Tab-separated table of C-alpha atoms in Angstrom:
chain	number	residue	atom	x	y	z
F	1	UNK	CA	62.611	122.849	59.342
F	2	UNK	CA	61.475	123.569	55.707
F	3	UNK	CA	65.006	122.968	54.286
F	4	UNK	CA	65.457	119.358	56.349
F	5	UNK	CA	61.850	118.703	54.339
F	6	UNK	CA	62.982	119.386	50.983
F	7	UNK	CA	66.366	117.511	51.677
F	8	UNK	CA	64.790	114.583	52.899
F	9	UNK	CA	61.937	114.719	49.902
F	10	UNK	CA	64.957	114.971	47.652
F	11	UNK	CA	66.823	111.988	49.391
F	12	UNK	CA	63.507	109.661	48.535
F	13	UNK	CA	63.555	111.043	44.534
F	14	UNK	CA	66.794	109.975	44.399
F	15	UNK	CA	66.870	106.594	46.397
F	16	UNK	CA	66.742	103.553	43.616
F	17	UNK	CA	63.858	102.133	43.314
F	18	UNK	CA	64.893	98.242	41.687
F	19	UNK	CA	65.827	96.968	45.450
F	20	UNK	CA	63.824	94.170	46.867
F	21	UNK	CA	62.458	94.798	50.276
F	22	UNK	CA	62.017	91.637	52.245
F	23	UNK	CA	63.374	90.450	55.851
F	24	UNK	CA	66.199	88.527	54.709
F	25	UNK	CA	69.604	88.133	56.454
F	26	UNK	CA	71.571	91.385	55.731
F	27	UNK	CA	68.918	93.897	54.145
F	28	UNK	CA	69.167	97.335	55.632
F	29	UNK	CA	66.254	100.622	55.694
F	30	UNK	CA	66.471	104.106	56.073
F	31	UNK	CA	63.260	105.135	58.210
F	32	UNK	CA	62.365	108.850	58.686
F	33	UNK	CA	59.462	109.433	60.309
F	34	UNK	CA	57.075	111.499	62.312
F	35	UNK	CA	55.778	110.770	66.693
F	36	UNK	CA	52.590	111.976	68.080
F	37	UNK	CA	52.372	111.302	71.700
F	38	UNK	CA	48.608	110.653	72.745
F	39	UNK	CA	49.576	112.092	76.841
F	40	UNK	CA	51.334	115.030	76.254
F	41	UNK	CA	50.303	115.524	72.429
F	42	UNK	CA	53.614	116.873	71.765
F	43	UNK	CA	54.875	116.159	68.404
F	44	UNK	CA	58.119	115.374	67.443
F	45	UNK	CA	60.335	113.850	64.037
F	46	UNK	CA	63.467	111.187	63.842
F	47	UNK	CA	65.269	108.704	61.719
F	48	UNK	CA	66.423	105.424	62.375
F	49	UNK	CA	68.268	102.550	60.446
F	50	UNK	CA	66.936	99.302	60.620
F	51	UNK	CA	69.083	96.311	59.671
F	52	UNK	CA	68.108	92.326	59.360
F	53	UNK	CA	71.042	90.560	61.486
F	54	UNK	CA	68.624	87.286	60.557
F	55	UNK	CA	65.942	86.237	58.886
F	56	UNK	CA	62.651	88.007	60.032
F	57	UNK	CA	64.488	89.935	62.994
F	58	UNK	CA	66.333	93.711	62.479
F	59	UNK	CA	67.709	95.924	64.821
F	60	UNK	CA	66.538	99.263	64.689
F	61	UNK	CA	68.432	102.387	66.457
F	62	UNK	CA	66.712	105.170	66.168
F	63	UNK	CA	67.020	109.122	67.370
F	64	UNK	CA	63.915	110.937	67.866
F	65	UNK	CA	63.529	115.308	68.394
F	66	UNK	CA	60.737	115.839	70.391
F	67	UNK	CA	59.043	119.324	70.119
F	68	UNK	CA	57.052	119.908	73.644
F	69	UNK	CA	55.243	123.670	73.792
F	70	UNK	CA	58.152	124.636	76.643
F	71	UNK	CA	61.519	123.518	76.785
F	72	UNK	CA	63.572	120.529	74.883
F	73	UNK	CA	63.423	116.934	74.439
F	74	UNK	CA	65.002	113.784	72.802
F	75	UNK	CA	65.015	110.201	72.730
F	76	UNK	CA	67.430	107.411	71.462
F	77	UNK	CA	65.737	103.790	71.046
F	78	UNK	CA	67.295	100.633	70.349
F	79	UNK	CA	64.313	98.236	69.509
F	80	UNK	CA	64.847	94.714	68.993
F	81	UNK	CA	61.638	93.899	66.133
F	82	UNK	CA	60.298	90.302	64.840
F	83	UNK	CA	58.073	90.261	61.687
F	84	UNK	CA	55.052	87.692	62.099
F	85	UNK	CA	54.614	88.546	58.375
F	86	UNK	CA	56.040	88.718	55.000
F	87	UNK	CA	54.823	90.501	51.696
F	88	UNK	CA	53.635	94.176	50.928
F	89	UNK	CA	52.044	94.390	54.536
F	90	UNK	CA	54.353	93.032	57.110
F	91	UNK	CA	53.554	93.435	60.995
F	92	UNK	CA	55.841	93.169	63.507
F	93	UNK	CA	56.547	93.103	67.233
F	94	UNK	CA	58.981	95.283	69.004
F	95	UNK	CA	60.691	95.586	72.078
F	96	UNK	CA	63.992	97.616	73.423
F	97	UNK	CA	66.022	100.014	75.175
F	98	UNK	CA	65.076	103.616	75.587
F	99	UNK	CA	66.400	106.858	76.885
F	100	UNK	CA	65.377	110.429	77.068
F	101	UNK	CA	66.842	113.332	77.481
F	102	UNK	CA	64.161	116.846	78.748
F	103	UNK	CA	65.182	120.618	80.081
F	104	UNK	CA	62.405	122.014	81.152
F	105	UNK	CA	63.613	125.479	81.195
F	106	UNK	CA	66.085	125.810	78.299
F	107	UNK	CA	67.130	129.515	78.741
F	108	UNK	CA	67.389	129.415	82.462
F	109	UNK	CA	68.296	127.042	85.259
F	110	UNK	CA	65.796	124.709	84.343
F	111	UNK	CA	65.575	121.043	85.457
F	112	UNK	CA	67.690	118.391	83.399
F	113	UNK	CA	66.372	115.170	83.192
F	114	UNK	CA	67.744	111.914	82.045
F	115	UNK	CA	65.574	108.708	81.660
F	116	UNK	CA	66.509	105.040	81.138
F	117	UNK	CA	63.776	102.189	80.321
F	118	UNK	CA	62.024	100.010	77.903
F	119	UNK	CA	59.980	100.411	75.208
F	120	UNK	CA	57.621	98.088	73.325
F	121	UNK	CA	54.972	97.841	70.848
F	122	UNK	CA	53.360	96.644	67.167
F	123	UNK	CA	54.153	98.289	63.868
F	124	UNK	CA	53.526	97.631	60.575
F	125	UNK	CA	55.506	97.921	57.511
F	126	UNK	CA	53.377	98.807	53.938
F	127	UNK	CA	55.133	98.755	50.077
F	128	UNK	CA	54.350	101.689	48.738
F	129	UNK	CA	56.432	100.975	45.574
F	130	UNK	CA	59.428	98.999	44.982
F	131	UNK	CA	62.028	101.517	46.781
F	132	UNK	CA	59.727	103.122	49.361
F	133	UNK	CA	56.882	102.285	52.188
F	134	UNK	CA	55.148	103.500	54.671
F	135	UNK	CA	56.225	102.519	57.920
F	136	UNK	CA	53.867	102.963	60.695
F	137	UNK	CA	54.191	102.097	64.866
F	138	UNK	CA	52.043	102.064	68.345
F	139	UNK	CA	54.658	102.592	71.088
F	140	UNK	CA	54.717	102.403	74.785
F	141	UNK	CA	57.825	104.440	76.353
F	142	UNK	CA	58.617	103.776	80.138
F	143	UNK	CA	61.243	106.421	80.486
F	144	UNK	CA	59.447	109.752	81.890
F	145	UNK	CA	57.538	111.330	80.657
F	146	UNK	CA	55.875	107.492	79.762
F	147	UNK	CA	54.210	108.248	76.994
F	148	UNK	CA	52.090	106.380	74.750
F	149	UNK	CA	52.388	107.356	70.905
F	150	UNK	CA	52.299	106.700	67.306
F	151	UNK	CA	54.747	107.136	64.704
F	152	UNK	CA	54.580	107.211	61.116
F	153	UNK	CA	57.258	107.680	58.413
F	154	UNK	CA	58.862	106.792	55.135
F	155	UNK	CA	61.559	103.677	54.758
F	156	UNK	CA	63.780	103.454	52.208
F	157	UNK	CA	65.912	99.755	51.426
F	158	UNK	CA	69.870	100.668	51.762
């Protein structure tokens, strides 16, 4: 875990920092982030791409590792977002596909479970400086477990 820390704190050093970050047609970010799920309080840490296929609208797949205290679980998203806002701060609405994958009992026949739903939520997305900001997210999972959560992470302009 330490070593995926300092390669992903090296990854932001050397990102270039000149590229303009707005919602325009095109643009592209590297998120890496952080979950906390407020039912379970399990914690977990992903990345994501999101890219702008218009103005003010991205696509964002992302792949999450969730860390419960007993067994092993993951989720892939595929959120559709709109930004109501444009500037340092921008907010945004999001909605999409979600699907999670738990075992229960990893080192024994435990019970495999595979969940398809929706997701939806609000986020916001904060300049730090020109090549990095702070992207944060309230989320509402309906796949089992159906968790409510937060995430909060780093995005980088591609």
């Amino acid at each position: 875990m330490k070593k995926v820390f300092w390669i992903f704190c090296c990854v932001m050093l050397i990102s270039p920092v000149s590229i303009a970050q707005t919602q325009d047609q095109g643009n592209a970010r590297f998120h890496g982030y952080g979950t906390y799920g407020l039912r379970y309080q399990n914690f977990g840490a992903g990345a994501g791409i999101e890219y702008f296929f218009v103005d003010k609208f991205a696509l964002m797949p992302s792949f999450t590792f969730v860390f419960p205290q007993v067994g092993k679980e993951s989720n892939f998203s595929a959120d559709l977002r709109y930004y109501v806002s444009d500037g340092p701060s921008q907010l945004y609405f999001m909605a999409g596909y979600s699907q999670t994958w738990q075992d229960t009992q990893p080192d024994g026949a435990g019970t495999r479970r595979n969940s398809k739903g929706a997701n939806m939520g609000v986020g916001a997305y904060i300049r730090i400086t020109e090549g990095i900001g702070l992207s944060t997210e309230f989320r509402f999972q309906s796949p089992y477990p159906r968790e409510v959560g937060f995430r909060v992470g780093l995005a980088i302009p591609l």
